[in-house]
């Protein structure tokens, strides 16, 4: 296992559409393991493959580990199959846009389908913070970041603060 370098926005690779993973190979399992180690070291609660320069549809998440035991999860080729019509706004941080938060409005819950590291199909509903986190990570797989989901004036204010964040 190793800690990988996390790309910082505006790295152009964070704006690209990622390709399906398909078969879950040992290589995919090794990547997921490195991504989890990278996420815990950052420290963060979610990390998508393009953030470590791998343009594949995979992300890792553990929303509760800062408040209790670790429960790492890996999502291969995730898709949202249903979503709440009710929207909620959360202040979202991003390991690729460190030092600033963006208020992003998203469906309050989502039903997600994906493959696990055994290649088995999974489906579950995510609520609360986990819903926001899963949608945030899935956005990364489509080249979308939080800054793309706020109004232009809000984005300008966030960018001003971001320029002052030490590298
Ligand atoms: Zn992010």
CSV table of N, CA and C and ligand atoms in Angstrom, one decimal:
chain,number,residue,atom,x,y,z
A,1,UNK,N,0.8,-1.2,0.0
A,1,UNK,CA,0.0,0.0,0.0
A,1,UNK,C,0.9,1.2,0.0
A,2,UNK,N,0.4,2.3,-0.6
A,2,UNK,CA,1.1,3.5,-0.6
A,2,UNK,C,0.2,4.7,-0.7
A,3,UNK,N,0.7,5.8,-0.2
A,3,UNK,CA,-0.1,7.1,-0.3
A,3,UNK,C,0.2,7.7,-1.6
A,4,UNK,N,-0.8,8.1,-2.3
A,4,UNK,CA,-0.7,8.6,-3.7
A,4,UNK,C,-0.8,10.2,-3.6
A,5,UNK,N,-0.2,10.8,-4.6
A,5,UNK,CA,-0.3,12.3,-4.7
A,5,UNK,C,-1.8,12.7,-5.1
A,6,UNK,N,-2.4,13.6,-4.5
A,6,UNK,CA,-3.7,14.1,-4.8
A,6,UNK,C,-3.6,15.3,-5.7
A,7,UNK,N,-4.2,15.2,-6.9
A,7,UNK,CA,-4.2,16.4,-7.8
A,7,UNK,C,-4.9,17.5,-7.2
A,8,UNK,N,-4.4,18.7,-7.5
A,8,UNK,CA,-5.1,20.0,-7.0
A,8,UNK,C,-5.7,20.7,-8.1
A,9,UNK,N,-7.0,21.1,-7.9
A,9,UNK,CA,-7.7,21.9,-8.9
A,9,UNK,C,-6.9,23.2,-9.1
A,10,UNK,N,-6.7,23.7,-10.3
A,10,UNK,CA,-7.4,23.4,-11.6
A,10,UNK,C,-6.6,22.4,-12.5
A,11,UNK,N,-6.0,21.3,-11.9
A,11,UNK,CA,-5.4,20.3,-12.8
A,11,UNK,C,-6.5,19.9,-13.9
A,12,UNK,N,-6.1,19.9,-15.2
A,12,UNK,CA,-7.1,19.6,-16.2
A,12,UNK,C,-7.7,18.2,-16.1
A,13,UNK,N,-6.9,17.3,-15.5
A,13,UNK,CA,-7.4,15.9,-15.3
A,13,UNK,C,-8.7,15.8,-14.5
A,14,UNK,N,-8.9,16.8,-13.6
A,14,UNK,CA,-10.1,16.8,-12.8
A,14,UNK,C,-11.3,17.2,-13.5
A,15,UNK,N,-11.1,17.6,-14.8
A,15,UNK,CA,-12.3,18.0,-15.6
A,15,UNK,C,-12.7,17.0,-16.7
A,16,UNK,N,-12.1,15.8,-16.6
A,16,UNK,CA,-12.3,14.8,-17.7
A,16,UNK,C,-13.4,13.7,-17.2
A,17,UNK,N,-14.0,13.2,-18.2
A,17,UNK,CA,-15.0,12.1,-18.1
A,17,UNK,C,-14.1,10.8,-17.9
A,18,UNK,N,-14.4,10.0,-16.9
A,18,UNK,CA,-13.7,8.8,-16.6
A,18,UNK,C,-14.3,7.6,-17.3
A,19,UNK,N,-13.4,6.6,-17.6
A,19,UNK,CA,-13.9,5.4,-18.3
A,19,UNK,C,-14.3,4.3,-17.3
A,20,UNK,N,-15.3,3.5,-17.7
A,20,UNK,CA,-15.7,2.4,-16.9
A,20,UNK,C,-14.5,1.5,-16.5
A,21,UNK,N,-14.6,0.9,-15.3
A,21,UNK,CA,-13.5,0.0,-14.8
A,21,UNK,C,-13.7,-1.4,-15.5
A,22,UNK,N,-15.0,-1.8,-15.5
A,22,UNK,CA,-15.3,-3.2,-16.0
A,22,UNK,C,-14.9,-4.2,-15.0
A,23,UNK,N,-14.1,-5.2,-15.5
A,23,UNK,CA,-13.7,-6.3,-14.6
A,23,UNK,C,-12.8,-5.8,-13.5
A,24,UNK,N,-13.1,-6.4,-12.3
A,24,UNK,CA,-12.4,-6.0,-11.1
A,24,UNK,C,-11.2,-6.9,-11.0
A,25,UNK,N,-10.0,-6.4,-11.3
A,25,UNK,CA,-8.8,-7.2,-11.3
A,25,UNK,C,-7.9,-6.9,-10.1
A,26,UNK,N,-6.9,-7.6,-9.9
A,26,UNK,CA,-6.0,-7.4,-8.8
A,26,UNK,C,-5.4,-5.9,-8.8
A,27,UNK,N,-5.2,-5.5,-10.0
A,27,UNK,CA,-4.8,-4.1,-10.2
A,27,UNK,C,-5.8,-3.1,-9.7
A,28,UNK,N,-7.0,-3.3,-9.9
A,28,UNK,CA,-8.1,-2.5,-9.4
A,28,UNK,C,-8.1,-2.5,-7.9
A,29,UNK,N,-8.0,-3.7,-7.3
A,29,UNK,CA,-8.0,-3.9,-5.9
A,29,UNK,C,-6.8,-3.2,-5.2
A,30,UNK,N,-5.6,-3.2,-5.9
A,30,UNK,CA,-4.5,-2.5,-5.4
A,30,UNK,C,-4.7,-1.0,-5.4
A,31,UNK,N,-5.3,-0.5,-6.5
A,31,UNK,CA,-5.6,0.9,-6.6
A,31,UNK,C,-6.5,1.3,-5.5
A,32,UNK,N,-7.6,0.5,-5.3
A,32,UNK,CA,-8.6,0.9,-4.2
A,32,UNK,C,-7.9,0.9,-2.8
A,33,UNK,N,-7.0,0.0,-2.6
A,33,UNK,CA,-6.3,-0.1,-1.3
A,33,UNK,C,-5.4,1.2,-1.2
A,34,UNK,N,-4.7,1.6,-2.2
A,34,UNK,CA,-3.9,2.8,-2.2
A,34,UNK,C,-4.7,4.0,-2.0
A,35,UNK,N,-5.9,4.0,-2.6
A,35,UNK,CA,-6.8,5.2,-2.5
A,35,UNK,C,-7.3,5.4,-1.1
A,36,UNK,N,-7.7,4.2,-0.5
A,36,UNK,CA,-8.1,4.3,0.9
A,36,UNK,C,-7.0,4.8,1.8
A,37,UNK,N,-5.8,4.3,1.6
A,37,UNK,CA,-4.7,4.8,2.5
A,37,UNK,C,-4.5,6.3,2.3
A,38,UNK,N,-4.6,6.7,1.0
A,38,UNK,CA,-4.4,8.1,0.7
A,38,UNK,C,-5.5,9.0,1.3
A,39,UNK,N,-6.8,8.4,1.3
A,39,UNK,CA,-7.9,9.2,1.9
A,39,UNK,C,-7.8,9.3,3.4
A,40,UNK,N,-7.4,8.2,4.1
A,40,UNK,CA,-7.2,8.3,5.5
A,40,UNK,C,-6.1,9.2,5.9
A,41,UNK,N,-5.0,9.2,5.1
A,41,UNK,CA,-3.8,10.0,5.4
A,41,UNK,C,-4.1,11.5,5.2
A,42,UNK,N,-5.0,11.9,4.3
A,42,UNK,CA,-5.2,13.2,3.8
A,42,UNK,C,-5.5,14.3,4.9
A,43,UNK,N,-6.4,14.1,5.9
A,43,UNK,CA,-7.4,13.1,6.0
A,43,UNK,C,-8.7,13.5,5.3
A,44,UNK,N,-9.4,12.5,4.7
A,44,UNK,CA,-10.7,12.9,4.1
A,44,UNK,C,-11.7,11.7,4.3
A,45,UNK,N,-12.9,11.9,3.8
A,45,UNK,CA,-14.0,10.9,3.9
A,45,UNK,C,-14.4,10.4,2.6
A,46,UNK,N,-13.8,10.9,1.5
A,46,UNK,CA,-14.1,10.3,0.2
A,46,UNK,C,-13.0,10.7,-0.8
A,47,UNK,N,-12.7,9.8,-1.7
A,47,UNK,CA,-11.6,10.1,-2.7
A,47,UNK,C,-12.0,9.4,-4.0
A,48,UNK,N,-11.9,10.1,-5.1
A,48,UNK,CA,-12.2,9.5,-6.4
A,48,UNK,C,-11.0,9.3,-7.2
A,49,UNK,N,-11.0,8.2,-8.1
A,49,UNK,CA,-9.8,7.8,-8.8
A,49,UNK,C,-9.1,9.0,-9.6
A,50,UNK,N,-9.9,9.9,-10.3
A,50,UNK,CA,-9.3,10.9,-11.0
A,50,UNK,C,-8.5,11.9,-10.1
A,51,UNK,N,-8.8,11.9,-8.8
A,51,UNK,CA,-8.1,12.8,-7.9
A,51,UNK,C,-6.6,12.3,-7.7
A,52,UNK,N,-6.4,11.0,-8.0
A,52,UNK,CA,-5.0,10.5,-8.0
A,52,UNK,C,-4.6,10.1,-9.4
A,53,UNK,N,-5.1,10.8,-10.4
A,53,UNK,CA,-4.7,10.8,-11.8
A,53,UNK,C,-5.0,9.5,-12.5
A,54,UNK,N,-6.0,8.7,-12.0
A,54,UNK,CA,-6.4,7.5,-12.6
A,54,UNK,C,-7.9,7.8,-13.2
A,55,UNK,N,-8.0,7.9,-14.5
A,55,UNK,CA,-9.3,8.3,-15.1
A,55,UNK,C,-10.2,7.1,-15.3
A,56,UNK,N,-10.6,6.5,-14.1
A,56,UNK,CA,-11.5,5.4,-14.1
A,56,UNK,C,-12.6,5.6,-13.1
A,57,UNK,N,-13.8,4.9,-13.4
A,57,UNK,CA,-14.9,5.2,-12.6
A,57,UNK,C,-14.9,4.3,-11.3
A,58,UNK,N,-14.2,4.9,-10.3
A,58,UNK,CA,-14.1,4.2,-9.0
A,58,UNK,C,-13.9,5.3,-7.9
A,59,UNK,N,-14.5,5.1,-6.8
A,59,UNK,CA,-14.2,6.0,-5.7
A,59,UNK,C,-14.3,5.2,-4.4
A,60,UNK,N,-13.7,5.8,-3.3
A,60,UNK,CA,-13.7,5.2,-2.0
A,60,UNK,C,-14.3,6.1,-1.0
A,61,UNK,N,-14.9,5.6,0.0
A,61,UNK,CA,-15.6,6.5,1.0
A,61,UNK,C,-15.7,5.8,2.3
A,62,UNK,N,-15.6,6.6,3.4
A,62,UNK,CA,-15.8,6.2,4.7
A,62,UNK,C,-16.2,7.4,5.5
A,63,UNK,N,-17.6,7.6,5.6
A,63,UNK,CA,-18.1,8.9,6.1
A,63,UNK,C,-18.0,9.0,7.6
A,64,UNK,N,-17.8,7.9,8.3
A,64,UNK,CA,-17.9,8.0,9.8
A,64,UNK,C,-16.6,7.8,10.5
A,65,UNK,N,-15.5,7.5,9.8
A,65,UNK,CA,-14.3,7.1,10.5
A,65,UNK,C,-13.7,8.1,11.5
A,66,UNK,N,-14.0,9.4,11.2
A,66,UNK,CA,-13.5,10.4,12.1
A,66,UNK,C,-14.1,10.4,13.5
A,67,UNK,N,-15.3,9.7,13.6
A,67,UNK,CA,-16.1,9.7,14.8
A,67,UNK,C,-16.2,8.2,15.4
A,68,UNK,N,-15.5,7.3,14.8
A,68,UNK,CA,-15.6,5.9,15.3
A,68,UNK,C,-14.7,5.0,14.5
A,69,UNK,N,-15.0,3.7,14.5
A,69,UNK,CA,-14.1,2.7,13.8
A,69,UNK,C,-14.2,2.9,12.3
A,70,UNK,N,-13.2,2.5,11.6
A,70,UNK,CA,-13.2,2.6,10.1
A,70,UNK,C,-14.1,1.6,9.5
A,71,UNK,N,-14.8,2.1,8.5
A,71,UNK,CA,-15.6,1.2,7.6
A,71,UNK,C,-15.5,1.6,6.2
A,72,UNK,N,-14.3,1.2,5.6
A,72,UNK,CA,-14.0,1.6,4.2
A,72,UNK,C,-14.9,0.9,3.2
A,73,UNK,N,-15.3,1.7,2.2
A,73,UNK,CA,-16.1,1.1,1.1
A,73,UNK,C,-15.6,1.6,-0.2
A,74,UNK,N,-15.7,0.7,-1.2
A,74,UNK,CA,-15.1,0.9,-2.5
A,74,UNK,C,-16.3,0.8,-3.5
A,75,UNK,N,-16.4,1.7,-4.4
A,75,UNK,CA,-17.5,1.8,-5.3
A,75,UNK,C,-16.9,1.7,-6.8
A,76,UNK,N,-17.2,0.6,-7.4
A,76,UNK,CA,-16.7,0.4,-8.8
A,76,UNK,C,-17.8,0.6,-9.8
A,77,UNK,N,-17.6,1.5,-10.8
A,77,UNK,CA,-18.6,1.8,-11.8
A,77,UNK,C,-20.0,2.2,-11.1
A,78,UNK,N,-20.0,3.1,-10.2
A,78,UNK,CA,-21.2,3.5,-9.5
A,78,UNK,C,-22.2,4.3,-10.4
A,79,UNK,N,-23.5,4.1,-10.2
A,79,UNK,CA,-24.5,5.0,-10.9
A,79,UNK,C,-25.6,5.2,-9.9
A,80,UNK,N,-26.2,6.4,-10.1
A,80,UNK,CA,-27.4,6.7,-9.3
A,80,UNK,C,-28.6,6.3,-10.1
A,81,UNK,N,-29.4,5.4,-9.4
A,81,UNK,CA,-30.6,4.9,-10.1
A,81,UNK,C,-31.9,5.5,-9.6
A,82,UNK,N,-31.8,6.3,-8.5
A,82,UNK,CA,-33.0,7.0,-8.0
A,82,UNK,C,-32.5,8.1,-7.1
A,83,UNK,N,-33.3,9.2,-7.0
A,83,UNK,CA,-32.8,10.3,-6.2
A,83,UNK,C,-34.0,11.1,-5.6
A,84,UNK,N,-33.9,11.6,-4.5
A,84,UNK,CA,-35.0,12.4,-3.8
A,84,UNK,C,-35.2,13.7,-4.6
A,85,UNK,N,-36.5,14.1,-4.7
A,85,UNK,CA,-36.7,15.4,-5.3
A,85,UNK,C,-36.4,16.6,-4.4
A,86,UNK,N,-36.4,16.3,-3.1
A,86,UNK,CA,-36.0,17.3,-2.1
A,86,UNK,C,-34.5,17.5,-2.2
A,87,UNK,N,-34.1,18.8,-2.2
A,87,UNK,CA,-32.7,19.1,-2.3
A,87,UNK,C,-32.3,19.7,-0.9
A,88,UNK,N,-31.0,19.4,-0.5
A,88,UNK,CA,-30.4,20.0,0.7
A,88,UNK,C,-29.1,20.6,0.3
A,89,UNK,N,-28.7,21.6,1.0
A,89,UNK,CA,-27.4,22.2,0.8
A,89,UNK,C,-26.4,21.9,1.9
A,90,UNK,N,-25.2,21.5,1.5
A,90,UNK,CA,-24.1,21.2,2.4
A,90,UNK,C,-22.9,22.0,2.1
A,91,UNK,N,-22.1,22.4,3.1
A,91,UNK,CA,-20.8,23.0,2.8
A,91,UNK,C,-19.9,21.9,2.5
A,92,UNK,N,-19.4,21.7,1.3
A,92,UNK,CA,-18.6,20.6,0.9
A,92,UNK,C,-17.1,21.1,0.7
A,93,UNK,N,-16.2,20.3,1.3
A,93,UNK,CA,-14.8,20.4,1.1
A,93,UNK,C,-14.4,19.4,0.1
A,94,UNK,N,-13.2,19.6,-0.5
A,94,UNK,CA,-12.7,18.6,-1.5
A,94,UNK,C,-11.2,18.5,-1.3
A,95,UNK,N,-10.7,17.3,-1.3
A,95,UNK,CA,-9.2,17.1,-1.1
A,95,UNK,C,-8.4,17.8,-2.2
A,96,UNK,N,-9.1,18.0,-3.4
A,96,UNK,CA,-8.4,18.6,-4.5
A,96,UNK,C,-8.6,20.1,-4.6
A,97,UNK,N,-9.4,20.6,-3.7
A,97,UNK,CA,-9.6,22.1,-3.6
A,97,UNK,C,-9.5,22.4,-2.1
A,98,UNK,N,-8.3,22.2,-1.5
A,98,UNK,CA,-8.1,22.3,-0.1
A,98,UNK,C,-8.3,23.8,0.4
A,99,UNK,N,-8.7,23.9,1.6
A,99,UNK,CA,-8.8,25.2,2.3
A,99,UNK,C,-10.0,26.0,2.1
A,100,UNK,N,-10.9,25.5,1.2
A,100,UNK,CA,-12.2,26.3,1.0
A,100,UNK,C,-13.4,25.3,1.0
A,101,UNK,N,-14.5,25.9,1.3
A,101,UNK,CA,-15.8,25.1,1.3
A,101,UNK,C,-16.7,25.7,0.2
A,102,UNK,N,-17.6,24.9,-0.4
A,102,UNK,CA,-18.6,25.4,-1.3
A,102,UNK,C,-19.9,24.8,-0.9
A,103,UNK,N,-20.9,25.7,-0.8
A,103,UNK,CA,-22.3,25.3,-0.5
A,103,UNK,C,-23.0,24.7,-1.7
A,104,UNK,N,-23.1,23.4,-1.8
A,104,UNK,CA,-23.7,22.7,-2.9
A,104,UNK,C,-25.0,22.1,-2.6
A,105,UNK,N,-26.0,22.3,-3.4
A,105,UNK,CA,-27.3,21.8,-3.3
A,105,UNK,C,-27.5,20.5,-4.1
A,106,UNK,N,-28.0,19.4,-3.4
A,106,UNK,CA,-28.1,18.1,-4.0
A,106,UNK,C,-29.3,17.4,-3.5
A,107,UNK,N,-29.8,16.4,-4.2
A,107,UNK,CA,-30.8,15.5,-3.6
A,107,UNK,C,-30.5,15.0,-2.2
A,108,UNK,N,-31.5,15.0,-1.4
A,108,UNK,CA,-31.3,14.6,0.0
A,108,UNK,C,-30.9,13.2,0.2
A,109,UNK,N,-31.4,12.3,-0.7
A,109,UNK,CA,-31.0,10.9,-0.7
A,109,UNK,C,-30.8,10.4,-2.1
A,110,UNK,N,-30.0,9.4,-2.3
A,110,UNK,CA,-29.8,8.8,-3.6
A,110,UNK,C,-29.8,7.2,-3.4
A,111,UNK,N,-30.3,6.6,-4.4
A,111,UNK,CA,-30.2,5.1,-4.5
A,111,UNK,C,-29.1,4.8,-5.5
A,112,UNK,N,-28.0,4.1,-5.0
A,112,UNK,CA,-26.8,3.9,-5.9
A,112,UNK,C,-26.6,2.4,-6.1
A,113,UNK,N,-26.1,2.2,-7.3
A,113,UNK,CA,-25.8,0.8,-7.7
A,113,UNK,C,-24.3,0.8,-8.1
A,114,UNK,N,-23.6,-0.2,-7.8
A,114,UNK,CA,-22.2,-0.3,-8.1
A,114,UNK,C,-21.7,-1.7,-8.0
A,115,UNK,N,-20.4,-2.0,-8.3
A,115,UNK,CA,-19.8,-3.3,-8.1
A,115,UNK,C,-18.8,-3.2,-6.9
A,116,UNK,N,-18.7,-4.2,-6.1
A,116,UNK,CA,-17.7,-4.2,-5.0
A,116,UNK,C,-16.4,-4.8,-5.5
A,117,UNK,N,-15.4,-5.0,-4.6
A,117,UNK,CA,-14.1,-5.5,-5.0
A,117,UNK,C,-14.1,-6.9,-5.4
A,118,UNK,N,-15.2,-7.7,-5.1
A,118,UNK,CA,-15.3,-9.0,-5.6
A,118,UNK,C,-16.0,-9.0,-7.0
A,119,UNK,N,-16.4,-7.9,-7.5
A,119,UNK,CA,-17.1,-7.8,-8.8
A,119,UNK,C,-18.6,-8.0,-8.6
A,120,UNK,N,-19.1,-8.1,-7.4
A,120,UNK,CA,-20.5,-8.4,-7.1
A,120,UNK,C,-21.3,-7.1,-7.2
A,121,UNK,N,-22.5,-7.1,-7.8
A,121,UNK,CA,-23.3,-6.0,-7.8
A,121,UNK,C,-23.9,-5.6,-6.5
A,122,UNK,N,-24.0,-4.3,-6.2
A,122,UNK,CA,-24.5,-3.9,-4.9
A,122,UNK,C,-25.5,-2.7,-5.2
A,123,UNK,N,-26.4,-2.6,-4.3
A,123,UNK,CA,-27.3,-1.4,-4.4
A,123,UNK,C,-27.8,-1.0,-3.0
A,124,UNK,N,-27.8,0.3,-2.7
A,124,UNK,CA,-28.2,0.8,-1.4
A,124,UNK,C,-28.6,2.2,-1.5
A,125,UNK,N,-29.4,2.6,-0.5
A,125,UNK,CA,-29.8,4.0,-0.5
A,125,UNK,C,-28.9,4.8,0.5
A,126,UNK,N,-28.5,6.0,0.2
A,126,UNK,CA,-27.6,6.8,1.0
A,126,UNK,C,-28.4,8.1,1.4
A,127,UNK,N,-28.3,8.4,2.7
A,127,UNK,CA,-29.0,9.5,3.2
A,127,UNK,C,-28.0,10.5,3.9
A,128,UNK,N,-28.4,11.7,4.2
A,128,UNK,CA,-27.6,12.6,5.0
A,128,UNK,C,-26.3,12.9,4.4
A,129,UNK,N,-25.3,12.9,5.2
A,129,UNK,CA,-23.9,13.3,4.8
A,129,UNK,C,-23.4,12.3,3.7
A,130,UNK,N,-23.7,11.0,3.9
A,130,UNK,CA,-23.3,10.0,3.0
A,130,UNK,C,-23.8,10.2,1.6
A,131,UNK,N,-25.1,10.8,1.5
A,131,UNK,CA,-25.7,11.0,0.2
A,131,UNK,C,-24.9,12.2,-0.5
A,132,UNK,N,-24.6,13.2,0.2
A,132,UNK,CA,-23.8,14.3,-0.3
A,132,UNK,C,-22.4,13.8,-0.8
A,133,UNK,N,-21.8,13.0,0.1
A,133,UNK,CA,-20.4,12.6,-0.2
A,133,UNK,C,-20.4,11.7,-1.4
A,134,UNK,N,-21.4,10.7,-1.5
A,134,UNK,CA,-21.4,9.8,-2.7
A,134,UNK,C,-21.6,10.6,-4.0
A,135,UNK,N,-22.5,11.6,-3.9
A,135,UNK,CA,-22.8,12.4,-5.1
A,135,UNK,C,-21.6,13.3,-5.5
A,136,UNK,N,-20.9,13.8,-4.5
A,136,UNK,CA,-19.7,14.6,-4.7
A,136,UNK,C,-18.6,13.7,-5.4
A,137,UNK,N,-18.4,12.5,-4.9
A,137,UNK,CA,-17.4,11.6,-5.5
A,137,UNK,C,-17.8,11.2,-6.9
A,138,UNK,N,-19.1,10.9,-7.1
A,138,UNK,CA,-19.5,10.5,-8.4
A,138,UNK,C,-19.4,11.6,-9.4
A,139,UNK,N,-19.6,12.8,-9.0
A,139,UNK,CA,-19.3,14.0,-9.8
A,139,UNK,C,-17.9,14.0,-10.4
A,140,UNK,N,-16.9,13.6,-9.5
A,140,UNK,CA,-15.5,13.6,-9.9
A,140,UNK,C,-15.4,12.7,-11.1
A,141,UNK,N,-16.1,11.6,-11.2
A,141,UNK,CA,-16.0,10.6,-12.3
A,141,UNK,C,-16.5,11.2,-13.6
A,142,UNK,N,-17.3,12.3,-13.5
A,142,UNK,CA,-17.8,13.0,-14.7
A,142,UNK,C,-17.1,14.3,-14.9
A,143,UNK,N,-15.9,14.5,-14.2
A,143,UNK,CA,-15.2,15.7,-14.4
A,143,UNK,C,-15.8,17.0,-13.8
A,144,UNK,N,-16.7,16.8,-12.9
A,144,UNK,CA,-17.4,17.9,-12.2
A,144,UNK,C,-16.9,18.1,-10.8
A,145,UNK,N,-16.6,19.3,-10.4
A,145,UNK,CA,-16.2,19.6,-9.0
A,145,UNK,C,-17.2,20.6,-8.4
A,146,UNK,N,-17.1,20.8,-7.1
A,146,UNK,CA,-18.0,21.6,-6.4
A,146,UNK,C,-18.1,23.0,-7.0
A,147,UNK,N,-17.0,23.5,-7.5
A,147,UNK,CA,-17.0,24.9,-8.1
A,147,UNK,C,-17.9,25.0,-9.3
A,148,UNK,N,-18.1,23.8,-10.0
A,148,UNK,CA,-19.0,23.8,-11.1
A,148,UNK,C,-20.5,23.8,-10.7
A,149,UNK,N,-20.7,23.7,-9.5
A,149,UNK,CA,-22.1,23.5,-9.0
A,149,UNK,C,-22.6,24.7,-8.2
A,150,UNK,N,-21.8,25.8,-8.2
A,150,UNK,CA,-22.3,27.0,-7.5
A,150,UNK,C,-22.4,28.2,-8.5
A,151,UNK,N,-23.2,29.2,-8.1
A,151,UNK,CA,-23.4,30.3,-8.9
A,151,UNK,C,-22.1,31.1,-9.2
A,152,UNK,N,-22.0,31.7,-10.4
A,152,UNK,CA,-20.7,32.4,-10.8
A,152,UNK,C,-20.2,33.3,-9.7
A,153,UNK,N,-21.1,34.1,-9.1
A,153,UNK,CA,-20.6,35.1,-8.1
A,153,UNK,C,-20.0,34.3,-6.9
A,154,UNK,N,-20.7,33.2,-6.5
A,154,UNK,CA,-20.2,32.4,-5.4
A,154,UNK,C,-18.8,31.8,-5.7
A,155,UNK,N,-18.7,31.3,-6.9
A,155,UNK,CA,-17.5,30.7,-7.4
A,155,UNK,C,-16.3,31.7,-7.4
A,156,UNK,N,-16.6,32.9,-7.8
A,156,UNK,CA,-15.6,34.0,-7.8
A,156,UNK,C,-15.1,34.3,-6.4
A,157,UNK,N,-16.0,34.3,-5.4
A,157,UNK,CA,-15.6,34.5,-4.0
A,157,UNK,C,-14.8,33.4,-3.5
A,158,UNK,N,-15.2,32.1,-3.8
A,158,UNK,CA,-14.4,31.0,-3.3
A,158,UNK,C,-13.0,31.0,-3.9
A,159,UNK,N,-13.0,31.3,-5.2
A,159,UNK,CA,-11.7,31.3,-5.9
A,159,UNK,C,-10.7,32.3,-5.3
A,160,UNK,N,-11.3,33.4,-4.9
A,160,UNK,CA,-10.4,34.5,-4.3
A,160,UNK,C,-9.8,33.9,-3.0
A,161,UNK,N,-10.6,33.2,-2.2
A,161,UNK,CA,-10.0,32.6,-1.0
A,161,UNK,C,-9.1,31.5,-1.3
A,162,UNK,N,-9.4,30.7,-2.4
A,162,UNK,CA,-8.5,29.6,-2.7
A,162,UNK,C,-7.1,30.0,-3.2
A,163,UNK,N,-7.1,31.2,-3.9
A,163,UNK,CA,-5.8,31.7,-4.3
A,163,UNK,C,-4.9,32.0,-3.1
A,164,UNK,N,-5.4,32.2,-2.0
A,164,UNK,CA,-4.6,32.6,-0.8
A,164,UNK,C,-4.3,31.3,0.0
A,165,UNK,N,-4.8,30.2,-0.4
A,165,UNK,CA,-4.5,28.9,0.4
A,165,UNK,C,-3.0,28.5,0.0
A,166,UNK,N,-2.2,28.3,1.0
A,166,UNK,CA,-0.8,27.9,0.7
A,166,UNK,C,-0.7,26.5,0.0
A,167,UNK,N,0.2,26.4,-1.0
A,167,UNK,CA,0.3,25.1,-1.7
A,167,UNK,C,1.0,24.1,-0.9
B,1,LIG,ZN1,-13.7,16.2,-4.2
